[in-house]
Every structure is written in structure tokens, then in C-alpha cells.
Tab-separated table of N, CA, C and O in Angstrom:
chain	number	residue	atom	x	y	z
A	900	MET	N	-8.060	-4.921	-4.305
A	900	MET	CA	-6.655	-3.749	-3.689
A	900	MET	C	-7.334	-2.720	-3.339
A	900	MET	O	-9.032	-1.872	-3.596
A	901	ILE	N	-6.539	-1.814	-2.345
A	901	ILE	CA	-7.032	-1.187	-1.442
A	901	ILE	C	-7.075	0.248	-2.110
A	901	ILE	O	-7.116	0.210	-3.590
A	902	ASP	N	-8.592	1.086	-1.808
A	902	ASP	CA	-9.131	2.120	-2.708
A	902	ASP	C	-7.571	3.882	-2.579
A	902	ASP	O	-6.437	3.232	-1.525
A	903	VAL	N	-7.450	4.384	-3.230
A	903	VAL	CA	-6.066	5.455	-2.882
A	903	VAL	C	-7.058	5.848	-1.366
A	903	VAL	O	-5.552	6.107	-0.358
A	904	GLN	N	-7.904	6.707	-1.334
A	904	GLN	CA	-8.507	6.930	0.171
A	904	GLN	C	-7.471	6.020	1.142
A	904	GLN	O	-6.717	6.859	1.996
A	905	LEU	N	-7.582	4.828	0.902
A	905	LEU	CA	-6.871	4.097	1.883
A	905	LEU	C	-5.486	4.039	1.786
A	905	LEU	O	-4.985	4.276	3.079
A	906	ALA	N	-5.116	4.383	0.647
A	906	ALA	CA	-3.611	4.196	0.695
A	906	ALA	C	-2.890	5.736	1.302
A	906	ALA	O	-2.251	5.948	1.624
A	907	ARG	N	-4.087	6.410	0.825
A	907	ARG	CA	-3.988	8.122	1.448
A	907	ARG	C	-2.849	8.188	2.859
A	907	ARG	O	-2.782	8.226	4.198
A	908	ASP	N	-4.947	7.196	3.510
A	908	ASP	CA	-4.178	7.424	5.299
A	908	ASP	C	-3.540	6.141	5.479
A	908	ASP	O	-2.769	6.937	6.425
A	909	LEU	N	-3.414	5.265	5.032
A	909	LEU	CA	-1.981	4.836	5.945
A	909	LEU	C	-0.179	5.035	5.510
A	909	LEU	O	-0.297	5.562	6.928
A	910	ALA	N	-0.296	6.604	4.048
A	910	ALA	CA	0.690	7.308	4.674
A	910	ALA	C	0.452	8.423	6.338
A	910	ALA	O	1.621	8.636	6.167
A	911	ALA	N	-0.904	8.839	6.000
A	911	ALA	CA	-0.669	10.191	6.505
A	911	ALA	C	-0.944	9.435	8.275
A	911	ALA	O	-0.093	10.007	9.254
A	912	ALA	N	-0.955	8.302	8.095
A	912	ALA	CA	-0.633	7.016	10.134
A	912	ALA	C	0.628	7.174	9.647
A	912	ALA	O	0.923	6.334	10.833
A	913	GLY	N	1.944	7.697	8.966
A	913	GLY	CA	3.354	6.770	8.680
A	913	GLY	C	3.852	5.821	8.654
A	913	GLY	O	5.014	5.869	8.658
A	914	VAL	N	3.296	5.035	7.680
A	914	VAL	CA	2.934	3.284	7.412
A	914	VAL	C	4.202	4.050	6.726
A	914	VAL	O	3.984	5.423	5.425
A	915	LEU	N	5.046	3.472	6.063
A	915	LEU	CA	6.010	4.026	5.585
A	915	LEU	C	6.664	3.255	4.392
A	915	LEU	O	6.263	1.851	3.766
A	916	TRP	N	6.543	3.273	2.856
A	916	TRP	CA	6.883	2.307	2.251
A	916	TRP	C	9.041	2.481	1.309
A	916	TRP	O	9.108	3.588	0.869
A	917	GLN	N	9.321	1.239	1.626
A	917	GLN	CA	10.637	1.139	0.383
A	917	GLN	C	10.371	-0.012	0.122
A	917	GLN	O	10.060	-1.411	-0.471
A	918	PRO	N	10.359	0.627	-1.793
A	918	PRO	CA	9.973	0.498	-3.579
A	918	PRO	C	10.976	-1.183	-3.116
A	918	PRO	O	12.397	-0.683	-3.482
A	919	VAL	N	10.195	-1.725	-3.712
A	919	VAL	CA	10.921	-2.804	-3.822
A	919	VAL	C	10.089	-3.727	-5.564
A	919	VAL	O	8.770	-3.631	-5.323
A	920	PRO	N	10.521	-4.191	-5.767
A	920	PRO	CA	10.344	-4.964	-7.238
A	920	PRO	C	8.203	-5.500	-6.537
A	920	PRO	O	9.273	-6.372	-6.295
A	921	GLY	N	8.153	-5.519	-7.494
A	921	GLY	CA	6.410	-6.174	-7.313
A	921	GLY	C	5.128	-5.141	-6.444
A	921	GLY	O	4.091	-5.369	-6.652
A	922	ASP	N	6.321	-4.183	-6.430
A	922	ASP	CA	5.161	-3.138	-5.257
A	922	ASP	C	4.446	-2.691	-6.590
A	922	ASP	O	4.753	-2.079	-7.792
A	923	ARG	N	3.066	-2.093	-5.995
A	923	ARG	CA	1.668	-1.854	-6.578
A	923	ARG	C	1.654	-0.122	-6.473
A	923	ARG	O	1.960	0.174	-5.062
A	924	PHE	N	1.530	0.885	-7.064
A	924	PHE	CA	1.479	2.311	-6.707
A	924	PHE	C	0.796	2.879	-7.712
A	924	PHE	O	-0.014	2.447	-8.876
A	925	THR	N	0.219	4.050	-7.335
A	925	THR	CA	-0.584	5.144	-7.790
A	925	THR	C	0.091	6.214	-7.714
A	925	THR	O	0.984	6.015	-6.795
A	926	ILE	N	0.101	7.252	-8.458
A	926	ILE	CA	0.489	9.144	-8.602
A	926	ILE	C	-0.418	9.880	-8.423
A	926	ILE	O	-1.874	10.071	-9.063
A	927	ASP	N	-0.737	10.258	-7.044
A	927	ASP	CA	-1.651	10.676	-6.448
A	927	ASP	C	-2.031	12.350	-7.453
A	927	ASP	O	-1.261	13.034	-6.719
A	928	GLU	N	-2.060	12.283	-7.961
A	928	GLU	CA	-2.746	13.616	-9.089
A	928	GLU	C	-3.623	13.007	-10.135
A	928	GLU	O	-3.896	11.849	-10.102
A	929	ARG	N	-4.678	13.947	-9.797
A	929	ARG	CA	-5.942	13.649	-11.060
A	929	ARG	C	-5.329	13.528	-11.656
A	929	ARG	O	-6.505	12.556	-12.330
A	930	GLN	N	-4.435	13.885	-13.174
A	930	GLN	CA	-4.777	13.484	-14.320
A	930	GLN	C	-4.395	12.349	-14.978
A	930	GLN	O	-4.807	11.118	-15.750
A	931	LEU	N	-3.746	11.248	-13.720
A	931	LEU	CA	-3.468	10.303	-13.308
A	931	LEU	C	-4.198	9.249	-12.495
A	931	LEU	O	-4.111	7.939	-12.781
A	932	ALA	N	-5.268	10.410	-12.546
A	932	ALA	CA	-6.599	8.835	-11.032
A	932	ALA	C	-7.259	7.645	-12.816
A	932	ALA	O	-7.396	7.364	-13.487
A	933	GLY	N	-5.821	6.875	-11.092
A	933	GLY	CA	-6.972	5.382	-11.640
A	933	GLY	C	-6.104	4.693	-12.688
A	933	GLY	O	-6.035	3.227	-12.851
A	934	ASP	N	-5.198	4.747	-12.820
A	934	ASP	CA	-3.178	4.379	-12.806
A	934	ASP	C	-2.879	3.537	-12.316
A	934	ASP	O	-2.643	4.682	-11.236
A	935	ILE	N	-2.513	2.391	-12.331
A	935	ILE	CA	-1.662	1.413	-11.197
A	935	ILE	C	-0.591	0.664	-11.612
A	935	ILE	O	-1.074	0.842	-13.080
A	936	PHE	N	0.702	1.707	-11.394
A	936	PHE	CA	2.037	0.868	-11.410
A	936	PHE	C	2.476	-0.122	-10.654
A	936	PHE	O	2.229	-0.054	-9.856
A	937	TRP	N	3.424	-0.771	-11.177
A	937	TRP	CA	4.093	-2.335	-10.992
A	937	TRP	C	5.239	-1.665	-11.147
A	937	TRP	O	5.670	-1.134	-12.136
A	938	ILE	N	6.332	-1.789	-9.680
A	938	ILE	CA	7.527	-2.216	-10.345
A	938	ILE	C	8.667	-2.619	-11.013
A	938	ILE	O	7.595	-4.138	-10.174
A	939	SER	N	9.262	-2.629	-11.650
A	939	SER	CA	10.075	-3.873	-11.929
A	939	SER	C	10.989	-3.662	-12.391
A	939	SER	O	11.130	-2.589	-13.032
A	940	ASP	N	12.287	-4.699	-12.665
A	940	ASP	CA	13.245	-4.298	-13.214
A	940	ASP	C	12.409	-3.800	-14.544
A	940	ASP	O	13.794	-2.751	-15.309
A	941	LEU	N	11.955	-4.750	-14.993
A	941	LEU	CA	12.653	-4.422	-16.394
A	941	LEU	C	11.510	-2.719	-17.028
A	941	LEU	O	11.926	-1.872	-18.439
A	942	THR	N	10.554	-2.309	-16.161
A	942	THR	CA	10.012	-0.631	-16.713
A	942	THR	C	9.478	-0.125	-15.422
A	942	THR	O	9.783	1.104	-16.456
A	943	ILE	N	9.864	-0.236	-14.439
A	943	ILE	CA	10.077	1.085	-13.300
A	943	ILE	C	10.930	0.478	-12.225
A	943	ILE	O	10.321	-0.699	-11.503
A	944	GLU	N	12.550	1.312	-12.626
A	944	GLU	CA	13.297	0.910	-11.331
A	944	GLU	C	13.509	1.634	-10.274
A	944	GLU	O	13.088	3.184	-10.374
A	945	VAL	N	13.485	1.957	-8.877
A	945	VAL	CA	14.141	2.480	-8.030
A	945	VAL	C	15.159	3.000	-8.143
A	945	VAL	O	16.382	2.377	-8.045
A	946	HIS	N	15.406	3.853	-8.173
A	946	HIS	CA	16.945	5.050	-8.032
A	946	HIS	C	16.799	5.323	-6.729
A	946	HIS	O	15.833	6.427	-6.266
A	947	HIS	N	18.191	5.716	-6.230
A	947	HIS	CA	17.917	6.512	-5.308
A	947	HIS	C	19.454	7.319	-5.068
A	947	HIS	O	20.697	7.399	-6.177
A	948	TYR	N	19.341	8.582	-5.412
A	948	TYR	CA	20.296	9.251	-5.881
A	948	TYR	C	20.502	10.376	-4.469
A	948	TYR	O	19.180	10.769	-3.939
A	949	ASN	N	21.558	10.770	-3.752
A	949	ASN	CA	21.509	11.467	-2.144
A	949	ASN	C	20.727	10.682	-1.241
A	949	ASN	O	20.978	9.883	-1.064
A	950	ASP	N	19.718	11.988	-1.319
A	950	ASP	CA	18.747	11.460	-0.347
A	950	ASP	C	17.776	11.233	-0.320
A	950	ASP	O	16.202	11.219	0.189
A	951	GLN	N	17.116	10.960	-2.388
A	951	GLN	CA	15.780	10.660	-2.560
A	951	GLN	C	16.293	9.955	-3.238
A	951	GLN	O	16.893	9.840	-4.493
A	952	THR	N	14.719	9.150	-3.352
A	952	THR	CA	14.783	8.032	-3.775
A	952	THR	C	13.387	8.849	-5.122
A	952	THR	O	12.107	9.263	-5.662
A	953	ILE	N	13.770	7.699	-6.185
A	953	ILE	CA	13.248	8.101	-8.072
A	953	ILE	C	12.498	7.505	-8.341
A	953	ILE	O	13.438	5.879	-8.507
A	954	LEU	N	11.281	7.218	-8.547
A	954	LEU	CA	11.347	6.289	-9.706
A	954	LEU	C	10.822	6.015	-10.847
A	954	LEU	O	10.365	7.306	-11.905
A	955	GLY	N	11.935	5.629	-11.938
A	955	GLY	CA	12.164	5.351	-13.255
A	955	GLY	C	11.054	4.683	-13.640
A	955	GLY	O	11.556	3.747	-14.190
A	956	PHE	N	11.009	5.821	-14.845
A	956	PHE	CA	9.709	4.488	-15.565
A	956	PHE	C	10.244	4.356	-17.318
A	956	PHE	O	10.705	5.542	-17.625
A	957	ASN	N	10.387	3.353	-17.606
A	957	ASN	CA	11.799	2.455	-18.734
A	957	ASN	C	10.761	1.827	-20.180
A	957	ASN	O	11.461	1.832	-20.952
A	958	GLY	N	9.429	1.458	-19.243
A	958	GLY	CA	8.954	1.299	-20.719
A	958	GLY	C	7.973	1.680	-21.708
A	958	GLY	O	7.895	3.039	-21.433
A	959	THR	N	7.763	1.516	-22.376
A	959	THR	CA	7.334	1.964	-23.905
A	959	THR	C	5.567	3.189	-23.648
A	959	THR	O	6.024	4.086	-23.853
A	960	THR	N	4.966	1.936	-22.289
A	960	THR	CA	3.542	2.847	-22.040
A	960	THR	C	4.302	4.033	-20.935
A	960	THR	O	3.038	5.105	-21.597
A	961	GLU	N	4.510	3.967	-20.044
A	961	GLU	CA	5.208	4.993	-18.877
A	961	GLU	C	6.619	5.808	-20.062
A	961	GLU	O	7.016	6.810	-19.293
A	962	TRP	N	6.527	5.988	-21.230
A	962	TRP	CA	7.845	6.677	-21.696
A	962	TRP	C	7.183	8.519	-21.554
A	962	TRP	O	8.315	8.964	-20.964
A	963	ALA	N	6.420	8.725	-21.453
A	963	ALA	CA	5.788	10.221	-21.286
A	963	ALA	C	6.345	10.766	-19.772
A	963	ALA	O	7.118	11.606	-19.307
A	964	LEU	N	6.481	9.646	-19.156
A	964	LEU	CA	6.606	9.968	-17.609
A	964	LEU	C	7.817	9.778	-16.981
A	964	LEU	O	7.897	11.277	-15.798
A	965	ASP	N	8.843	9.891	-17.630
A	965	ASP	CA	10.191	9.863	-17.172
A	965	ASP	C	10.499	8.791	-15.875
A	965	ASP	O	11.008	8.360	-15.591
A	966	SER	N	10.009	10.129	-14.936
A	966	SER	CA	10.220	9.193	-13.203
A	966	SER	C	9.830	10.935	-12.637
A	966	SER	O	9.302	11.252	-13.198
A	967	VAL	N	9.828	10.400	-11.408
A	967	VAL	CA	8.992	10.980	-10.376
A	967	VAL	C	9.000	10.716	-8.804
A	967	VAL	O	10.112	9.547	-8.398
A	968	PRO	N	9.083	11.210	-8.255
A	968	PRO	CA	9.804	11.244	-6.849
A	968	PRO	C	8.864	11.125	-5.891
A	968	PRO	O	8.097	10.442	-6.193
A	969	LEU	N	9.612	9.814	-5.293
A	969	LEU	CA	8.718	9.223	-4.518
A	969	LEU	C	7.230	9.745	-3.836
A	969	LEU	O	6.522	9.040	-3.479
A	970	GLU	N	8.004	10.975	-3.232
A	970	GLU	CA	7.097	11.616	-2.575
A	970	GLU	C	5.165	11.818	-2.925
A	970	GLU	O	4.461	11.953	-3.039
A	971	VAL	N	5.419	11.335	-4.550
A	971	VAL	CA	4.231	12.356	-5.354
A	971	VAL	C	3.370	10.842	-5.293
A	971	VAL	O	2.326	10.102	-6.149
A	972	ALA	N	4.081	9.292	-5.298
A	972	ALA	CA	3.721	8.174	-5.204
A	972	ALA	C	2.568	7.333	-4.088
A	972	ALA	O	3.577	7.670	-3.222
A	973	LEU	N	1.625	7.588	-4.187
A	973	LEU	CA	1.590	6.322	-3.904
A	973	LEU	C	1.349	4.960	-3.260
A	973	LEU	O	0.575	4.355	-4.275
A	974	TRP	N	1.665	4.169	-2.257
A	974	TRP	CA	1.442	3.159	-2.480
A	974	TRP	C	-0.393	2.354	-2.147
A	974	TRP	O	-0.396	2.619	-1.098
A	975	LEU	N	0.129	1.043	-3.121
A	975	LEU	CA	-1.105	0.364	-2.863
A	975	LEU	C	-0.606	-1.330	-2.366
A	975	LEU	O	-0.660	-1.789	-3.242
A	976	PRO	N	-0.263	-1.251	-1.124
A	976	PRO	CA	-0.159	-2.509	-0.549
A	976	PRO	C	-0.905	-4.244	-0.440
A	976	PRO	O	-1.426	-3.560	-0.832
A	977	ARG	N	0.101	-4.851	-0.587
A	977	ARG	CA	-0.970	-5.779	-1.459
A	977	ARG	C	-1.548	-6.707	0.104
A	977	ARG	O	-0.589	-6.515	1.904
A	978	GLU	N	-2.734	-7.390	-0.001
A	978	GLU	CA	-2.949	-8.289	1.572
A	978	GLU	C	-1.035	-8.691	1.778
A	978	GLU	O	-1.323	-8.954	3.442
A	979	ASP	N	0.011	-9.729	1.507
A	979	ASP	CA	0.631	-9.931	1.978
A	979	ASP	C	1.560	-8.897	3.033
A	979	ASP	O	1.921	-9.180	4.328
A	980	GLN	N	1.631	-7.942	2.453
A	980	GLN	CA	1.977	-6.667	2.385
A	980	GLN	C	1.372	-5.511	4.410
A	980	GLN	O	2.925	-5.552	4.995
A	981	LEU	N	0.455	-6.104	3.821
A	981	LEU	CA	-0.282	-5.585	5.029
A	981	LEU	C	-0.112	-6.085	6.058
A	981	LEU	O	-0.325	-5.570	7.605
A	982	ARG	N	-0.350	-7.774	5.913
A	982	ARG	CA	-0.310	-8.423	6.889
A	982	ARG	C	0.972	-8.728	7.970
A	982	ARG	O	1.268	-8.701	9.035
A	983	GLU	N	1.997	-8.106	7.062
A	983	GLU	CA	3.231	-8.706	7.768
A	983	GLU	C	3.908	-7.112	8.520
A	983	GLU	O	3.908	-7.346	9.389
A	984	LEU	N	3.106	-5.926	7.902
A	984	LEU	CA	2.821	-4.288	9.104
A	984	LEU	C	2.433	-4.746	10.165
A	984	LEU	O	2.718	-4.175	11.123
A	985	ILE	N	1.248	-5.468	10.190
A	985	ILE	CA	0.966	-6.094	11.207
A	985	ILE	C	1.283	-6.887	12.188
A	985	ILE	O	1.048	-6.960	13.038
A	986	GLY	N	2.362	-7.193	11.373
A	986	GLY	CA	2.779	-8.562	12.282
A	986	GLY	C	1.955	-9.968	13.382
A	986	GLY	O	0.933	-9.651	13.406
A	987	ASP	N	3.335	-9.063	14.588
A	987	ASP	CA	1.923	-10.593	15.476
A	987	ASP	C	1.158	-9.673	16.227
A	987	ASP	O	0.609	-10.576	17.238
A	988	ARG	N	0.434	-8.829	16.339
A	988	ARG	CA	-0.407	-7.673	16.321
A	988	ARG	C	-2.023	-8.629	15.838
A	988	ARG	O	-3.178	-8.374	15.538
A	989	PHE	N	-1.257	-9.274	14.679
A	989	PHE	CA	-2.467	-9.926	14.203
A	989	PHE	C	-3.601	-11.403	14.417
A	989	PHE	O	-2.343	-12.115	15.657
A	990	VAL	N	-4.461	-11.653	14.638
A	990	VAL	CA	-5.049	-12.516	15.039
A	990	VAL	C	-5.846	-13.547	14.577
A	990	VAL	O	-5.796	-14.906	14.774
A	991	GLY	N	-6.695	-12.481	14.081
A	991	GLY	CA	-6.977	-13.046	13.081
A	991	GLY	C	-8.057	-12.775	11.347
A	991	GLY	O	-7.595	-11.211	12.158
A	992	LEU	N	-8.853	-13.726	10.526
A	992	LEU	CA	-9.134	-13.213	9.389
A	992	LEU	C	-9.910	-14.171	9.199
A	992	LEU	O	-10.436	-15.257	9.399
A	993	ARG	N	-11.708	-13.700	8.801
A	993	ARG	CA	-12.934	-14.408	8.562
A	993	ARG	C	-13.390	-13.347	7.283
A	993	ARG	O	-13.417	-13.028	7.616
A	994	PHE	N	-14.184	-14.846	6.557
A	994	PHE	CA	-15.655	-13.351	6.211
A	994	PHE	C	-17.062	-13.450	6.483
A	994	PHE	O	-17.147	-15.235	7.591
A	995	ALA	N	-17.420	-13.271	6.798
A	995	ALA	CA	-19.118	-13.173	7.284
A	995	ALA	C	-20.283	-11.974	6.903
A	995	ALA	O	-19.047	-11.142	7.048
A	996	ASP	N	-21.097	-12.274	7.161
A	996	ASP	CA	-22.252	-11.131	6.464
A	996	ASP	C	-21.307	-10.287	5.289
A	996	ASP	O	-21.524	-9.745	5.091
A	997	GLY	N	-20.667	-11.348	4.429
A	997	GLY	CA	-20.011	-10.396	3.228
A	997	GLY	C	-19.091	-10.138	3.025
A	997	GLY	O	-18.948	-8.428	2.552
A	998	SER	N	-18.904	-9.571	4.502
A	998	SER	CA	-16.911	-9.167	4.309
A	998	SER	C	-16.138	-9.791	5.457
A	998	SER	O	-16.637	-10.707	6.641
A	999	TRP	N	-15.048	-8.889	4.608
A	999	TRP	CA	-13.619	-9.920	5.625
A	999	TRP	C	-14.092	-9.470	6.652
A	999	TRP	O	-13.472	-8.680	6.528
A	1000	ARG	N	-13.159	-9.985	8.000
A	1000	ARG	CA	-13.390	-9.853	9.295
A	1000	ARG	C	-11.702	-9.860	9.376
A	1000	ARG	O	-11.618	-10.897	9.322
A	1001	VAL	N	-10.923	-8.600	9.488
A	1001	VAL	CA	-9.602	-8.733	10.290
A	1001	VAL	C	-9.652	-8.329	11.592
A	1001	VAL	O	-9.801	-7.157	12.069
A	1002	GLN	N	-9.114	-9.045	12.366
A	1002	GLN	CA	-8.762	-8.714	13.642
A	1002	GLN	C	-8.001	-8.990	14.273
A	1002	GLN	O	-6.621	-9.214	14.088
A	1003	VAL	N	-7.335	-8.003	14.940
A	1003	VAL	CA	-5.296	-7.064	15.201
A	1003	VAL	C	-5.821	-6.609	17.162
A	1003	VAL	O	-7.050	-6.632	17.542
A	1004	ARG	N	-4.184	-6.987	17.731
A	1004	ARG	CA	-4.112	-7.083	19.024
A	1004	ARG	C	-3.751	-5.655	19.498
A	1004	ARG	O	-3.054	-4.871	18.729
A	1005	ARG	N	-4.604	-4.819	20.412
A	1005	ARG	CA	-4.401	-3.399	20.110
A	1005	ARG	C	-3.040	-3.145	21.629
A	1005	ARG	O	-3.423	-4.147	22.127
A	1006	MET	N	-2.106	-3.492	21.441
A	1006	MET	CA	-1.074	-3.336	22.445
A	1006	MET	C	-0.440	-1.908	23.082
A	1006	MET	O	-1.055	-1.028	22.710
A	1007	PRO	N	-0.340	-1.403	24.155
A	1007	PRO	CA	-0.033	-2.537	25.413
A	1007	PRO	C	-1.637	-3.241	26.096
A	1007	PRO	O	-1.202	-4.718	27.057
A	1008	ASP	N	-2.578	-2.951	26.119
A	1008	ASP	CA	-3.868	-3.078	26.471
A	1008	ASP	C	-3.501	-5.115	26.570
A	1008	ASP	O	-4.446	-5.404	26.999
A	1009	GLY	N	-4.231	-5.418	24.923
A	1009	GLY	CA	-4.257	-6.307	24.733
A	1009	GLY	C	-5.746	-6.818	24.267
A	1009	GLY	O	-6.295	-7.781	23.825
A	1010	HIS	N	-5.902	-5.551	24.049
A	1010	HIS	CA	-7.329	-5.050	23.461
A	1010	HIS	C	-7.793	-5.852	21.809
A	1010	HIS	O	-6.984	-5.196	21.564
A	1011	VAL	N	-8.628	-6.820	21.894
A	1011	VAL	CA	-9.088	-6.436	20.017
A	1011	VAL	C	-9.964	-6.260	19.006
A	1011	VAL	O	-11.570	-6.036	19.669
A	1012	LEU	N	-9.668	-5.630	18.204
A	1012	LEU	CA	-10.092	-4.630	17.571
A	1012	LEU	C	-10.640	-5.784	16.381
A	1012	LEU	O	-9.415	-6.424	16.096
A	1013	GLU	N	-11.470	-5.349	15.294
A	1013	GLU	CA	-11.803	-5.700	14.399
A	1013	GLU	C	-12.044	-4.142	13.040
A	1013	GLU	O	-13.384	-3.485	13.472
A	1014	ALA	N	-11.845	-5.032	12.119
A	1014	ALA	CA	-11.530	-3.722	10.741
A	1014	ALA	C	-12.991	-4.873	9.813
A	1014	ALA	O	-12.060	-5.885	9.435
A	1015	ALA	N	-12.914	-4.392	9.194
A	1015	ALA	CA	-14.300	-4.759	8.823
A	1015	ALA	C	-14.312	-4.496	6.756
A	1015	ALA	O	-14.019	-3.671	5.984
A	1016	ASP	N	-14.468	-5.811	5.840
A	1016	ASP	CA	-14.773	-4.487	4.566
A	1016	ASP	C	-15.145	-5.835	3.501
A	1016	ASP	O	-14.648	-7.216	3.107
A	1017	PRO	N	-15.618	-5.460	2.515
A	1017	PRO	CA	-16.458	-6.743	1.727
A	1017	PRO	C	-14.491	-7.142	0.447
A	1017	PRO	O	-14.334	-8.625	0.223
A	1018	ASP	N	-13.453	-6.284	0.515
A	1018	ASP	CA	-12.669	-6.141	0.647
A	1018	ASP	C	-10.924	-7.034	0.898
A	1018	ASP	O	-10.913	-6.124	1.866
A	1019	ALA	N	-10.456	-8.300	1.163
A	1019	ALA	CA	-9.950	-8.584	2.018
A	1019	ALA	C	-8.756	-7.441	2.826
A	1019	ALA	O	-7.931	-7.364	3.379
A	1020	GLU	N	-8.459	-7.081	1.207
A	1020	GLU	CA	-6.800	-6.694	1.560
A	1020	GLU	C	-7.371	-4.580	2.392
A	1020	GLU	O	-6.091	-4.798	2.514
A	1021	CYS	N	-8.686	-4.594	1.830
A	1021	CYS	CA	-9.153	-2.766	1.949
A	1021	CYS	C	-9.977	-3.392	4.096
A	1021	CYS	O	-9.560	-2.748	5.082
A	1022	ALA	N	-10.079	-5.144	3.954
A	1022	ALA	CA	-10.047	-4.930	5.750
A	1022	ALA	C	-8.616	-5.388	6.672
A	1022	ALA	O	-8.380	-4.546	7.091
A	1023	TYR	N	-7.845	-5.517	6.177
A	1023	TYR	CA	-6.466	-5.372	6.816
A	1023	TYR	C	-6.046	-3.867	6.403
A	1023	TYR	O	-5.244	-3.639	7.890
A	1024	ALA	N	-6.023	-3.415	5.360
A	1024	ALA	CA	-5.782	-2.260	5.517
A	1024	ALA	C	-6.415	-1.044	7.342
A	1024	ALA	O	-5.605	-0.009	7.509
A	1025	LYS	N	-7.736	-1.565	6.804
A	1025	LYS	CA	-7.898	-0.983	7.566
A	1025	LYS	C	-7.818	-0.812	9.178
A	1025	LYS	O	-7.917	-1.340	10.531
A	1026	ALA	N	-7.324	-2.716	9.297
A	1026	ALA	CA	-7.278	-3.028	10.996
A	1026	ALA	C	-5.593	-2.537	11.360
A	1026	ALA	O	-5.518	-1.778	12.192
A	1027	LEU	N	-4.706	-2.294	9.829
A	1027	LEU	CA	-3.601	-1.522	10.495
A	1027	LEU	C	-3.919	0.133	10.801
A	1027	LEU	O	-3.328	0.422	11.975
A	1028	LEU	N	-5.111	0.687	10.201
A	1028	LEU	CA	-5.319	2.415	11.407
A	1028	LEU	C	-5.706	2.088	11.904
A	1028	LEU	O	-5.170	2.649	13.102
A	1029	LEU	N	-6.394	0.727	12.342
A	1029	LEU	CA	-7.046	1.030	14.199
A	1029	LEU	C	-5.530	0.898	14.834
A	1029	LEU	O	-5.813	0.948	16.739
A	1030	LEU	N	-4.943	-0.038	14.418
A	1030	LEU	CA	-2.951	0.076	15.317
A	1030	LEU	C	-2.456	1.071	15.457
A	1030	LEU	O	-1.666	1.541	15.819
A	1031	ALA	N	-2.569	2.612	14.372
A	1031	ALA	CA	-2.256	3.481	14.071
A	1031	ALA	C	-2.466	4.253	15.459
A	1031	ALA	O	-3.178	4.856	16.215
């Protein structure tokens, strides 16, 4: 799983999140540090009111939260979601020297860049940041 700082960096780079069931996120507040949530039609639902997206907490564990605006939620994209965001700029993934290495092609010059991390999802996130 990508760490909170990488998630912040992705958000700052303009990676947009359209929440759907199965997505993971955290609430970027000190008192909730380390708490990870998953959107599910049973416990955390996405509601759209006018021009605002709200994450509604319906489960017994999250009862005290009620709901939070999307702006305070920090998306923690999965490997498949990161690869989809990279799209056709993806060149390859390999494991070497204890790290996953993701190669991506920068456009329009076609230069291949590589990001590495012991965690594959973090390597994908770092590669996406190289393209931002």
C-alpha cells in the first residue's frame, strides 16, 4: 500500500479521485493517522450533493464519523489503479536488487524513466509522479 506522503504527492500533482466501491483512503488528520477505510456499499457510501462529494460512514465501526467531504479524504490507489493512470506510457515492471522497478515513457520525447521501491504500489506511484 502506498504511504500517506506518496498519496499527498499524487494529489498535489493533480491526480484526481472519483471514488468507487473498493477504493481505499485515509482521512488526512493527525487524530486518524494510520486508519485506512474502504468504500463499500455496506459501510462507506459515496453521496453527491449539488457540486460536493461526501463519503458517508454507515458501519458500526465508523459511527462517530458520520460523513466527511472528499477534500479531507486522501486516496490510497491500488496497483491496478496506478497502472491504469499510467496507461500506455507503461513500459515494464521488474524486480531487481530488492526493489520493484517501474519503467514509464515520458511523452513527447519518448525518454524512458524508472522509479524503484521495495513495495510495487509505491514504485507505480513514484513512476506516475515522474510523468506529472
